[in-house]
Amino acid sequence: MSDGAVLTKETVLDVEQIKKLLPHRAPMLFVEKLADIVPGESATGYKAVSINELFFMGHFPERAVMPGVLIVEAMAQTAGALVVHSLGEQASSSVYFLTIDNARFRKPVVPGDLLRMPVKKLRQRGPVWKFSGQAFVGEDLCAEAEFSAMIHSGTGG
């Protein structure tokens, strides 16, 4: 998507396009769709939570609950995909998690849920971007956090 196309609220990237932006692969890729993209500003990620997720085998196996840290990771992957997508031709960059602040977990996420994760850039200083993110199931807020990431160019510099 680095062809200079104007992105609108209808713009959607599927999992294959996201895999071109992020180095993550199963079982660690937690974003399956990216929508509502405003380059360099915001996007919404989606994740269909399945009982077949590997982490459910060891995390509350009697009552499967998605680990909160993986919900934050999914929000961060949404932000990372937005950043790399926004950089366009610099897409050889990698995005590295730096901080997590003000994380709150409000409602369990369970198999069958569809996570909707809007993220918004709060600020950018050089290669460091700070975001706020939320995770919803339907209209219910399940988690929220602020996090920052550093963009590292793959050019060796």
Short mmCIF file of C-alpha atoms in Angstrom, two decimals, residues 14 17 25 131 139-140:
data_model
loop_
_atom_site.label_atom_id
_atom_site.label_comp_id
_atom_site.label_asym_id
_atom_site.label_seq_id
_atom_site.Cartn_x
_atom_site.Cartn_y
_atom_site.Cartn_z
CA ASP A 14 -6.39 -8.42 5.43
CA GLN A 17 -1.30 -7.72 3.81
CA ARG A 25 3.49 -15.26 12.38
CA PHE A 131 -0.20 5.30 21.25
CA GLU A 139 -19.62 -2.20 22.87
CA ASP A 140 -17.93 -3.53 26.03
#
